[in-house]
Coordinates of C-alpha atoms and ligand atoms in Angstrom, one line a residue:
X893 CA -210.4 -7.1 -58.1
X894 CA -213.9 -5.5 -59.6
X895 CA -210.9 -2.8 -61.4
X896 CA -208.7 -5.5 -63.1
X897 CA -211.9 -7.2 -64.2
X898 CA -213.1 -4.1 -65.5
X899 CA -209.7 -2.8 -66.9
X900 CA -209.2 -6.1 -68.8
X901 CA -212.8 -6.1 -70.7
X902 CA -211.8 -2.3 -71.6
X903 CA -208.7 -4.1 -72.9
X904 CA -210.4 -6.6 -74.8
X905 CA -212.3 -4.4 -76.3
X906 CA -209.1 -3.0 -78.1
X907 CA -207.4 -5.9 -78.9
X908 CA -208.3 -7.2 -83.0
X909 CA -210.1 -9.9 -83.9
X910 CA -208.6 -12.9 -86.3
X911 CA -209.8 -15.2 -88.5
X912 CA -208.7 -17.5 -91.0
X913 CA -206.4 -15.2 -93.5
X914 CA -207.8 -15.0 -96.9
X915 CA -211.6 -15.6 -95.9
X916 CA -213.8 -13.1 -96.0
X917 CA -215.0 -11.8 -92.9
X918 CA -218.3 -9.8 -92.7
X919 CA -218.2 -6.4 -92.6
X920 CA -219.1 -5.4 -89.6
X921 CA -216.9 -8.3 -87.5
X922 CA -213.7 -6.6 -89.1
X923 CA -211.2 -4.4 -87.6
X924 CA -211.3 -1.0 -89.3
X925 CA -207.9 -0.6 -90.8
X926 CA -206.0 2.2 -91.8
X927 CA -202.9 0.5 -92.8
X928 CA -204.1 -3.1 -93.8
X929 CA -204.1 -5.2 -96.3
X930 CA -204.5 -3.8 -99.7
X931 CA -206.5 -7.0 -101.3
X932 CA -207.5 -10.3 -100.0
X933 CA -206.2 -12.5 -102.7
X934 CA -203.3 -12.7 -104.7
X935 CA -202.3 -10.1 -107.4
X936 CA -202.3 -11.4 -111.0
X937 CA -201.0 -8.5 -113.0
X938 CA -198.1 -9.5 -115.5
X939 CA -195.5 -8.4 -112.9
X940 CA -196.6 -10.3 -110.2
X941 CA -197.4 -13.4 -112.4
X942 CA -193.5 -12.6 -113.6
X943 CA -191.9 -13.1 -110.3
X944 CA -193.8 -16.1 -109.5
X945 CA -193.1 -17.9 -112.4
X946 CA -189.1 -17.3 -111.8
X947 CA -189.6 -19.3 -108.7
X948 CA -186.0 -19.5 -108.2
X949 CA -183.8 -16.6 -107.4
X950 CA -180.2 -16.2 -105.9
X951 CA -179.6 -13.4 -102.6
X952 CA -176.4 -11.8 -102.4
X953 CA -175.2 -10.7 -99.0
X954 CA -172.2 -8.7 -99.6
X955 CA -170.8 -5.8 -97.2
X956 CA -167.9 -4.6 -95.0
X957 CA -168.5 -8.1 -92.8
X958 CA -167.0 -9.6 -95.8
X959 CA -163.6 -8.1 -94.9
X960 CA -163.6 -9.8 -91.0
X961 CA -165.5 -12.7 -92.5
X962 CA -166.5 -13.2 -88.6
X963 CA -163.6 -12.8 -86.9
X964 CA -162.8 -10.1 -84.7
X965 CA -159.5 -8.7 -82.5
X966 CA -158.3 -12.3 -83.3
X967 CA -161.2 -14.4 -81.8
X968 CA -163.9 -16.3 -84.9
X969 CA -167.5 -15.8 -83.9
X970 CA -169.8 -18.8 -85.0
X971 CA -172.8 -16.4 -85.5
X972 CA -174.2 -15.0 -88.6
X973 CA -170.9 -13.0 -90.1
X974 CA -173.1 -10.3 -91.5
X975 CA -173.7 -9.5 -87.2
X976 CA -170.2 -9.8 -86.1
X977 CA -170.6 -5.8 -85.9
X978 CA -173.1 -6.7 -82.8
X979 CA -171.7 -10.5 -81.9
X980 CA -168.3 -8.4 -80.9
X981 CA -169.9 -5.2 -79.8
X982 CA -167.7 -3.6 -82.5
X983 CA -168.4 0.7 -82.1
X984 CA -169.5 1.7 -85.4
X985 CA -166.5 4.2 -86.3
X986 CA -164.1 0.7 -85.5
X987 CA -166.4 -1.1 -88.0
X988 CA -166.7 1.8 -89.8
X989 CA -162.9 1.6 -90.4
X990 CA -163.1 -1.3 -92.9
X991 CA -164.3 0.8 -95.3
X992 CA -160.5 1.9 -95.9
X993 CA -159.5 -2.0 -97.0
X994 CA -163.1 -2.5 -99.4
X995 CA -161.3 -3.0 -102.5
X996 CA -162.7 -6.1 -104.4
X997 CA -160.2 -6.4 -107.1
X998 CA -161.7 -9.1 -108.5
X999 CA -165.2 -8.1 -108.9
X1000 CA -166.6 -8.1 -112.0
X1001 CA -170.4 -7.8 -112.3
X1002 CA -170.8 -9.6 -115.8
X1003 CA -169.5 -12.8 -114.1
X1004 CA -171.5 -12.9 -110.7
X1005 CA -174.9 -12.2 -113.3
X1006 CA -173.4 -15.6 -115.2
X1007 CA -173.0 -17.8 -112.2
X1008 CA -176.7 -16.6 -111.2
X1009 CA -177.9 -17.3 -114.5
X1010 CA -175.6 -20.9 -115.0
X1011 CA -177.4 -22.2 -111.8
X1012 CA -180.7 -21.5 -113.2
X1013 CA -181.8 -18.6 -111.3
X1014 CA -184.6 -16.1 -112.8
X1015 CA -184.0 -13.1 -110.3
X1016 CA -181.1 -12.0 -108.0
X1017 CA -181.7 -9.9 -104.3
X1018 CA -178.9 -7.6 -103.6
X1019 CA -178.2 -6.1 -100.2
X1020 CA -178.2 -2.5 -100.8
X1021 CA -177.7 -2.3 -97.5
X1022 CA -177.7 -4.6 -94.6
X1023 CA -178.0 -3.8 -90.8
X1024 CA -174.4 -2.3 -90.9
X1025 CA -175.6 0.5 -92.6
X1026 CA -173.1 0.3 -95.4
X1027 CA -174.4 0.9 -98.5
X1028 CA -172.9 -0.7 -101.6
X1029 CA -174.1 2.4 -103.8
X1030 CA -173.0 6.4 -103.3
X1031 CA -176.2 7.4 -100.9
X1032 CA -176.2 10.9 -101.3
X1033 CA -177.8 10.2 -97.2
X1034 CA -174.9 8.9 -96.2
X1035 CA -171.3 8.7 -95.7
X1036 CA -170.9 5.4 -94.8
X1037 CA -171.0 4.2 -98.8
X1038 CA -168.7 2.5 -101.4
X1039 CA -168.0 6.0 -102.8
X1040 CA -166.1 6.6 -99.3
X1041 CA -164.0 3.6 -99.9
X1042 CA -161.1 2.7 -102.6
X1043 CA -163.3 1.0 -104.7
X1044 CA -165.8 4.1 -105.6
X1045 CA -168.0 2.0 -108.0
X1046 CA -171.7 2.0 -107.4
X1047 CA -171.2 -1.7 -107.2
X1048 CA -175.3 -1.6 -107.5
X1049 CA -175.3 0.0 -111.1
X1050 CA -172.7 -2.1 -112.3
X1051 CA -174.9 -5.4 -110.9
X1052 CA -178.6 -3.9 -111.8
X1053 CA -176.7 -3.6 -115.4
X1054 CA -175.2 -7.1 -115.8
X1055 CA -178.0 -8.6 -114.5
X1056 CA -180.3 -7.0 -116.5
X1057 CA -178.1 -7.8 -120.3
X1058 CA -178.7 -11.7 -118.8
X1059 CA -181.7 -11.2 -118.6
X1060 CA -182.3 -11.7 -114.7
X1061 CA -184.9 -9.9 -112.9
X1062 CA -183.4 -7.7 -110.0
X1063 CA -184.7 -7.4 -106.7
X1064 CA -183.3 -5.1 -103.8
X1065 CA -182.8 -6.4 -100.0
X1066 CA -182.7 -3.2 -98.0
X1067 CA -182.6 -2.9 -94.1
X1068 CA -185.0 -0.4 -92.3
X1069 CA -182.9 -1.3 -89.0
X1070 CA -179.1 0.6 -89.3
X1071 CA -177.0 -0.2 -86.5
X1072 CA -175.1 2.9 -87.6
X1073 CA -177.6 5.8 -87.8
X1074 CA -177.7 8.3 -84.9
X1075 CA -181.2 8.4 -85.3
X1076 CA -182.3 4.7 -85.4
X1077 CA -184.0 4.0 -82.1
X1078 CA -185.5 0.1 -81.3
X1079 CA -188.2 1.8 -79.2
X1080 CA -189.8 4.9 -78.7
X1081 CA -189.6 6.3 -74.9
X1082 CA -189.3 9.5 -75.2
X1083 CA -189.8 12.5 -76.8
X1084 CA -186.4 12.5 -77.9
X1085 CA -186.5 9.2 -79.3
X1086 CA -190.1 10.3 -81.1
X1087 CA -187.6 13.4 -83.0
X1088 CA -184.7 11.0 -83.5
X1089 CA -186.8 8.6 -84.8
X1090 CA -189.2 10.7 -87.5
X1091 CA -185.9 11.8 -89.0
X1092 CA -185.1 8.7 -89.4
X1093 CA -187.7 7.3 -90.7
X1094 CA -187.2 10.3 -93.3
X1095 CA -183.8 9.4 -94.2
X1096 CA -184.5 5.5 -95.0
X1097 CA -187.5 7.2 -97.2
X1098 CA -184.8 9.3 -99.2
X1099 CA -182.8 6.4 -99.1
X1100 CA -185.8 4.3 -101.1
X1101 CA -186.6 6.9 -103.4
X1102 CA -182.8 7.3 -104.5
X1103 CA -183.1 3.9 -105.1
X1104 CA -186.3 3.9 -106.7
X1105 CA -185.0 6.9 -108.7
X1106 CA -181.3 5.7 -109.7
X1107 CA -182.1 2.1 -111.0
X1108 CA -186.0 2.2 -112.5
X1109 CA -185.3 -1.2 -113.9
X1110 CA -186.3 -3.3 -110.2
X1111 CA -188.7 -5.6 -109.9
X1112 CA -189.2 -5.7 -106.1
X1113 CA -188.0 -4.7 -102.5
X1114 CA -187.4 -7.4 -100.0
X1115 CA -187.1 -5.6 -96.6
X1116 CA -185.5 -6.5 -93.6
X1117 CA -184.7 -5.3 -89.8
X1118 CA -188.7 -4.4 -89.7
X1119 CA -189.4 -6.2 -86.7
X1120 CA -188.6 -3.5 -83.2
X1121 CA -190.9 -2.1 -81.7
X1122 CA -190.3 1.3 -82.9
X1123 CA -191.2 0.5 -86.5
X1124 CA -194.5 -1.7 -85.7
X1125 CA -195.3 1.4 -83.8
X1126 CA -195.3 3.2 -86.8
X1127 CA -197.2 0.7 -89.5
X1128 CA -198.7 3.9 -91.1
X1129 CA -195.0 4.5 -92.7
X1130 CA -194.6 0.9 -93.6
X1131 CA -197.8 1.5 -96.0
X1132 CA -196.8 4.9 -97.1
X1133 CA -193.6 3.2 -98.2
X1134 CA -195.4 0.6 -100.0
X1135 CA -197.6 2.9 -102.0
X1136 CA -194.7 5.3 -102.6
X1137 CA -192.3 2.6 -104.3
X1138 CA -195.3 1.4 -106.2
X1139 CA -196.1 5.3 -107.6
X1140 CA -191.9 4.9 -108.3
X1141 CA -192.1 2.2 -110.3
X1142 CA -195.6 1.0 -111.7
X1143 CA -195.6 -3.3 -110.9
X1144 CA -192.9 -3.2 -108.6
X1145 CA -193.3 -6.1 -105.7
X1146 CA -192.8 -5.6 -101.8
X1147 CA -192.7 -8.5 -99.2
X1148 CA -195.0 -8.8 -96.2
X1149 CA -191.8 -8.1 -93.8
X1150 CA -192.0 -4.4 -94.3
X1151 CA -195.3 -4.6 -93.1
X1152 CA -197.1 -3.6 -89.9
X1153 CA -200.7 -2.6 -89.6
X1154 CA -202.9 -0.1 -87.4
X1155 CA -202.2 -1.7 -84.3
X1156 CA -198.4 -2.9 -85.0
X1157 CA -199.7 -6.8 -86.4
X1158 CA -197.2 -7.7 -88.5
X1159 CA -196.9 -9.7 -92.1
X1160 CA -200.4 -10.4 -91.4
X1161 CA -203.4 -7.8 -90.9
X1162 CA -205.5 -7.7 -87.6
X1163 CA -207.8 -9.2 -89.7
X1164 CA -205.4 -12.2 -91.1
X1165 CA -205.1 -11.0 -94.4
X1166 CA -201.6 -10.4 -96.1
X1167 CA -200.1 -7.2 -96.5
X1168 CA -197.5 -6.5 -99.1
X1169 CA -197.5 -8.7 -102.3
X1170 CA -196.0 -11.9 -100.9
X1171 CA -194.9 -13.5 -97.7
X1172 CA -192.1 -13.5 -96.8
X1173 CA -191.1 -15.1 -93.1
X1174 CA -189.9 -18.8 -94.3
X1175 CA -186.4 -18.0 -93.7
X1176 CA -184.1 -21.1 -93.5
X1177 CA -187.1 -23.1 -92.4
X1178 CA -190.1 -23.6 -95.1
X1179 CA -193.9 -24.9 -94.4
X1180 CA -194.7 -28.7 -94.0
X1181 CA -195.9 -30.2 -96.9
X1182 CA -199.2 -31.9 -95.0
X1183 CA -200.2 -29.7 -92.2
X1184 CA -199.4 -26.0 -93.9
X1185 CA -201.3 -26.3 -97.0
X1186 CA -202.7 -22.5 -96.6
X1187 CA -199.5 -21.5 -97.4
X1188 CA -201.4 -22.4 -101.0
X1189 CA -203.8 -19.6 -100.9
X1190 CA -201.2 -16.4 -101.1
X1191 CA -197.9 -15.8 -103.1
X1192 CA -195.0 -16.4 -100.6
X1193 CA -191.0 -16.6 -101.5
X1194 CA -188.6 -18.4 -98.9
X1195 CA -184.9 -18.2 -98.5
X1196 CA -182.1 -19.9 -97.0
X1197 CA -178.1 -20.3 -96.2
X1198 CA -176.3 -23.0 -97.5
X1199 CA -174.5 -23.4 -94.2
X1200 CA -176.8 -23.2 -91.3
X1201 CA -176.7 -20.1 -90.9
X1202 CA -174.4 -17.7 -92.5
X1203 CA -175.6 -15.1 -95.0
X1204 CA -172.2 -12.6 -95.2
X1205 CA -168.9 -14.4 -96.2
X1206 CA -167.9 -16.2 -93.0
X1207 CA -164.3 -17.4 -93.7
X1208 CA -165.0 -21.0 -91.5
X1209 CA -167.6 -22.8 -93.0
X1210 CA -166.6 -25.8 -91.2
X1211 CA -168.7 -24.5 -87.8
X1212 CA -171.8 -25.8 -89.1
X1213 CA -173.4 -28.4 -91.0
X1214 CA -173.2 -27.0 -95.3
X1215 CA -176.0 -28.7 -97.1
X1216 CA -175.2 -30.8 -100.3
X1217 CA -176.5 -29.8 -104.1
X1218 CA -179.4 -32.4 -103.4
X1219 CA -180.6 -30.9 -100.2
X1220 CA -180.7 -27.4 -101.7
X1221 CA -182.7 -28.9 -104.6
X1222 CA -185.4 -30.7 -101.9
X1223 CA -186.0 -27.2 -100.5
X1224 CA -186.2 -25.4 -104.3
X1225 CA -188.5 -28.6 -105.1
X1226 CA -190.6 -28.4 -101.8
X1227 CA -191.2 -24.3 -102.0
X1228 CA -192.3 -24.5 -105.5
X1229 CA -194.7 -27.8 -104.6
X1230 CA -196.2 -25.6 -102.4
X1231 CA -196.7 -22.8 -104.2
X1232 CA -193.8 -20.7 -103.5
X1233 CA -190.5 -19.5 -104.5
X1234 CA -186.9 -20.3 -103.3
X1235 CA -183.7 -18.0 -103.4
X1236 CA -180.5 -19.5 -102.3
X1237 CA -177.8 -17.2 -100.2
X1238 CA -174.4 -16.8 -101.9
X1239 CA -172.0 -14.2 -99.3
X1240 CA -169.2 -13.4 -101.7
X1241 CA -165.8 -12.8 -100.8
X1242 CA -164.5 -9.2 -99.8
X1243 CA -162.1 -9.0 -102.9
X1244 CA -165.4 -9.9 -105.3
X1245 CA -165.0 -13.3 -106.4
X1246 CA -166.7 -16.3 -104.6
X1247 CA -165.2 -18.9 -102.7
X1248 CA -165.0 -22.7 -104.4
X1249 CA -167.7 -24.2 -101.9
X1250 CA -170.3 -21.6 -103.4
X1251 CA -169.0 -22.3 -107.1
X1252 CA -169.6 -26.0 -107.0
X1253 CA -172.1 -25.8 -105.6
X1254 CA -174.0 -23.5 -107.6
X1255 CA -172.9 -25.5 -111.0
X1256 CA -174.5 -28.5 -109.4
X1257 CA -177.7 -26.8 -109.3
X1258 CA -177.2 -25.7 -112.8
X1259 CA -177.0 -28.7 -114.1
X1260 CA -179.7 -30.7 -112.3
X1261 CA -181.6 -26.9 -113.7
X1262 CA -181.3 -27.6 -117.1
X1263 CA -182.3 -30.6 -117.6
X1264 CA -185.1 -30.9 -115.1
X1265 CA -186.0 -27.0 -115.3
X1266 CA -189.7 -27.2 -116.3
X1267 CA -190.8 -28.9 -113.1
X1268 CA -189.6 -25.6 -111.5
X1269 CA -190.5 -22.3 -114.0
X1270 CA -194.1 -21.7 -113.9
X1271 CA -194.9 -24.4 -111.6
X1272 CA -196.8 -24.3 -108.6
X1273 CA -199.2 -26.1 -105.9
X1274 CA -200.5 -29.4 -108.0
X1275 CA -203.8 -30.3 -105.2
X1276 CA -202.2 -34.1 -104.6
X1277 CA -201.7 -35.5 -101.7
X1278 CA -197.8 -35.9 -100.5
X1279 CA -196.1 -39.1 -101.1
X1280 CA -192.8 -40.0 -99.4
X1281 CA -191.0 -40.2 -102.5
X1282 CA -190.9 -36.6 -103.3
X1283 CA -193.1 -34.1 -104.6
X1284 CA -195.9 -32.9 -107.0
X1285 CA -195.3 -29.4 -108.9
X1286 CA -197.6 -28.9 -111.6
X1287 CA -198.2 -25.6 -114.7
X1288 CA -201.3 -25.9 -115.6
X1289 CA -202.5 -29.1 -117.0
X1290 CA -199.1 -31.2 -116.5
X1291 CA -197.9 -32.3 -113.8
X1292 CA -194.5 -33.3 -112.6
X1293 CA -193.4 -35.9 -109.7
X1294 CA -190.0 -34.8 -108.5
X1295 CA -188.3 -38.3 -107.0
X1296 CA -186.1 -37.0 -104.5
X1297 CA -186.3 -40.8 -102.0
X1298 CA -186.9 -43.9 -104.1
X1299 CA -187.5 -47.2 -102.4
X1300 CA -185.5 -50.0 -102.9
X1301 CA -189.3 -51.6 -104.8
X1302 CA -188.8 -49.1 -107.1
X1303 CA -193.0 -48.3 -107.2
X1304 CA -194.1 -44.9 -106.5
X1305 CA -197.4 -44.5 -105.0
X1306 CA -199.7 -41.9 -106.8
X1307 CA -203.2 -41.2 -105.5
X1308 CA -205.6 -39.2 -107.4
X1309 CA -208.5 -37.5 -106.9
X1310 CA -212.0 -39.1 -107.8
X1311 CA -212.8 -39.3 -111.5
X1312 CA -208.8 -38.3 -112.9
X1313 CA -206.7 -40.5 -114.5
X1314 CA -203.1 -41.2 -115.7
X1315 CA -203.1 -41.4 -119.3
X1316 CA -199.0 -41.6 -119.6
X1317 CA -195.8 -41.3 -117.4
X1318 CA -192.7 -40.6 -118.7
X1319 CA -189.6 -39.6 -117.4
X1320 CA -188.6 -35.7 -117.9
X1321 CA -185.2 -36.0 -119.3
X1322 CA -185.3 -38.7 -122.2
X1323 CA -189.3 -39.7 -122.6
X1324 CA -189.0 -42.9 -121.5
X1325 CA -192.2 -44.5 -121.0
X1326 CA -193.1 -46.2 -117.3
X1327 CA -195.2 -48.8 -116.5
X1328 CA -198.1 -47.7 -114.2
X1329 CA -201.0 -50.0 -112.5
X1330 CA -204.2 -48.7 -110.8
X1331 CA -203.5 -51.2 -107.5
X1332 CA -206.7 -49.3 -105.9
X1333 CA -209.5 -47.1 -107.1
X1334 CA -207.0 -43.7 -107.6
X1335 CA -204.1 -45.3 -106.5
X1336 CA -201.4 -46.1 -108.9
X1337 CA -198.2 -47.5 -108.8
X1338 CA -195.6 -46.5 -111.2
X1339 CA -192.5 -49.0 -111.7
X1340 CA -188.7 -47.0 -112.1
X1341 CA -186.4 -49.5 -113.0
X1342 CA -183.7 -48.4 -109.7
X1343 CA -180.4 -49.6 -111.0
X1344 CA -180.0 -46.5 -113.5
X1345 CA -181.4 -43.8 -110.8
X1346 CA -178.3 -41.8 -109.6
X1347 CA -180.0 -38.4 -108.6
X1348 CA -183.4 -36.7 -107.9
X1349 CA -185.6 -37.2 -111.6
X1350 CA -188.6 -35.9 -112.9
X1351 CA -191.8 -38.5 -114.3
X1352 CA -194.2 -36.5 -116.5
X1353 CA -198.0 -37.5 -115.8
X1354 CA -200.4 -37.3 -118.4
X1355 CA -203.9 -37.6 -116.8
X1356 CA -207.1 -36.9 -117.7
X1357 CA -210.2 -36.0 -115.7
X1358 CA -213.4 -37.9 -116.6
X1359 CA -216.7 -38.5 -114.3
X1360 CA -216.4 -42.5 -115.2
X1361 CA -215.2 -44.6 -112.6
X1362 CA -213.2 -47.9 -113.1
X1363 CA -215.5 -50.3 -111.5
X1364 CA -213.1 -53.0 -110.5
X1365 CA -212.6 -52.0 -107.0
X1366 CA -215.1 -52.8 -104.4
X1367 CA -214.4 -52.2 -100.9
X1368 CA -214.3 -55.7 -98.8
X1369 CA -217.9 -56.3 -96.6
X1370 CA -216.4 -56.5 -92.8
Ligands
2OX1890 C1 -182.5 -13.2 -85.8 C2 -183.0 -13.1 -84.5 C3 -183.5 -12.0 -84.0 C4 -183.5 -10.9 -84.9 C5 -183.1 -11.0 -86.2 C6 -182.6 -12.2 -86.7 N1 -182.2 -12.3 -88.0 C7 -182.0 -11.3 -88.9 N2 -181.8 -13.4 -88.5 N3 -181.5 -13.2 -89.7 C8 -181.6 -11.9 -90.0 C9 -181.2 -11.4 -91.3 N4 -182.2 -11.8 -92.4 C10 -181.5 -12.6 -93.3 C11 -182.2 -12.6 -94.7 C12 -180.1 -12.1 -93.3 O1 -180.0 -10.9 -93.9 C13 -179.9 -12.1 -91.8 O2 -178.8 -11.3 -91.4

């Protein structure tokens, strides 16, 4: 007994403090890091003010799982298409097969840039390679690329290029787990696996710095597959990889998912800071608007599917529930609100173009974009408290209420902090003036006449901030 006691305090002794991310711990109550975070607030060099200011970005998942579209040896798996390879235990020369039949005819770079840009994105991430290992340029590392297959384009120069004439930003998913490298190992047991595994972390390095090397022009790598056991026990190479893209190209961006510390913490530091530029875990799920306000304090970018949860082309969409152009827009509106960014998953079709679903849907969002764009581009956390109706973004002195639920009163509750006041609100998209009412000290109603409201709308506020108080409100002696 007197042994486990004794063996667990030795324990303890190892195991890293926390504390509140983003608050300065003193010195001496810190864990000495190696591998930790780089700074404890956010960057705010041009390039990193540039990619949050795009705020909303399009992914692209496109590989060989494109071709099966999650179906396998004639049964449809409801899981994630881009996993069929695992969901049907496929061996990888089988999957590795499908390379023979990638031929996307109708693939024409110009056009996916324009449907990007027509929805109102500011940035596009590629998969340059998903967990597959297929990579969608000719990888001198590998043989399992779209130079090995009819096609022979690098399909990545051809999108870096049109994306980069329309003037969107281009960002680079890349998987660090590669279901079809010898080498990859999801722990490390044995010596063996230790060899296997170094040269593998060596090829995925080559594999960055071709990337890196071949198409200067990205803004950032978004990396995925990060999370075994065999890369957290390796965090040093996470931050070597970090610094080495960033000596590659100067202002480049990485997200907190590559990222593992001294002692294998990952997104996070042992000490709770961030590491990388921005986080990056609110995948298909975001942060509530009340009770996760921290969120506020560090750059962060979310994604999701428009079906549950499909990234790849899955050829039955009618498995799960597909959101609607007004629920995408909630989550674009919320991520932004709180400070964040939102990129929205299209999984083209294996012969290039995209299916009709994906097309409509993405006009939609164009369209709501244009007109109602500058409560999204520069926009951020606006320190008000939630209402039900929707939310608050704010860029710099103006601030925006996004009306996503109106009630059947047609009066929008606004409460403001002590000494600010609205000066004007006006509707986004034609100026029209609304009536507002202070109905308590800081709390206003605004009046929308409901008949013409037939989708989510912007009100402008105009407010000022002044240390004189109205004086017509007096709490009620009880
Ligand atoms: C889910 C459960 C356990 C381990 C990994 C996952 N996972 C991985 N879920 N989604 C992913 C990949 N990240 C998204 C951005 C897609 O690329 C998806 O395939």
């Amino acid at each position: 007994m007197k042994r486990i006691l004794l063996l667990a305090f030795a324990f303890m002794a190892f195991v890293p403090l926390r504390a509140q991310p983003n608050k300065p711990l003193p010195a001496d109550m810190a864990t000495p890091l190696e591998y930790g975070a780089e700074r404890l607030g956010k960057r705010q060099d041009p390039d990193m003010q540039r990619f949050r200011d795009n705020r909303l970005g399009v992914f692209w998942h496109w590989g060989l799982y494109a071709i099966p579209g999650g179906e396998w040896d004639g049964k449809v798996y409801p899981g994630a298409a881009e996993w069929l390879k695992a969901w049907a235990h496929v061996p990888t020369p089988d999957w590795m097969a499908l390379m023979e039949h990638w031929n996307p005819t109708r693939f024409n770079a110009r056009s996916w840039a324009r449907m990007a840009k027509n929805m109102g994105a500011r940035y596009v991430k590629i998969t340059t390679k998903h967990h597959e290992g297929f990579c969608l340029w000719p990888s001198a590392y590998s043989s399992y690329t779209v130079a090995q297959t009819p096609c022979k384009k690098d399909l990545i120069g051809e999108l870096v290029k049109a994306c980069n004439e329309e003037g969107l930003d281009v960002h680079f998913y890349f998987s660090v787990m590669d279901w079809s490298h010898p080498d990859y190992r999801s722990d490390i047991k044995t010596k063996e696996d230790e060899e296997a595994f170094s040269r593998f972390l060596e090829f995925t390095e080559n594999q960055l710095k071709e990337l890196a090397t071949r198409y200067p022009t990205v803004k950032d790598f978004w990396f995925d597959g990060t999370w075994d056991a065999s890369i957290k026990k390796n965090g040093w190479w996470t931050a070597h990889v970090e610094k080495m893209l960033k000596e590659m190209i100067p202002g480049v961006t990485i997200n907190s998912r590559l990222r593992a510390d001294d002692y294998g913490k990952r997104h996070f530091d042992s000490n709770g800071y961030l590491m990388g530029d921005y986080e990056s875990g609110y995948e298909r799920r975001l942060p509530d608007p009340v009770k996760d306000l921290k969120v506020t304090r560090w750059d962060w970018e979310a994604c999701m599917t428009i079906p549950e949860n499909q990234w790849g082309y899955h050829k039955d969409w009618s498995l799960s529930y597909v959101k609607t152009p007004v629920e995408i827009l909630d989550r674009i509106v919320h991520a932004v609100s709180m400070g964040g960014n939102m990129v929205v998953n299209f999984g083209p079709q294996a012969d290039g173009d995209f299916r009709a679903e994906e097309k409509s849907i993405s006009e939609a969002i164009g369209k709501w974009m244009k007109k109602n764009g500058a409560c999204i581009y520069g926009c951020g956390y606006a320190g008000l408290d939630k209402q039900d109706w929707g939310y608050y973004t704010r860029n710099g002195s103006q601030i925006y209420m996004v009306v996503f639920n109106l009630p059947f009163s047609g009066q929008l509750t606004v409460k403001l902090p002590k000494g600010m006041q609205i000066l004007r609100a006006e509707t986004l998209v034609d100026q029209e003036d609304l009536r507002f009412v202070e109905t308590e000290r800081n709390t206003y109603n605004i009046s929308i006449p409901v008949k013409k409201v037939t989708e989510p709308f912007v009100i402008r506020l105009e407010t000022v901030s002044s240390q004189k108080e109205g004086k017509q409100f007096r709490e009620a002696l009880t």
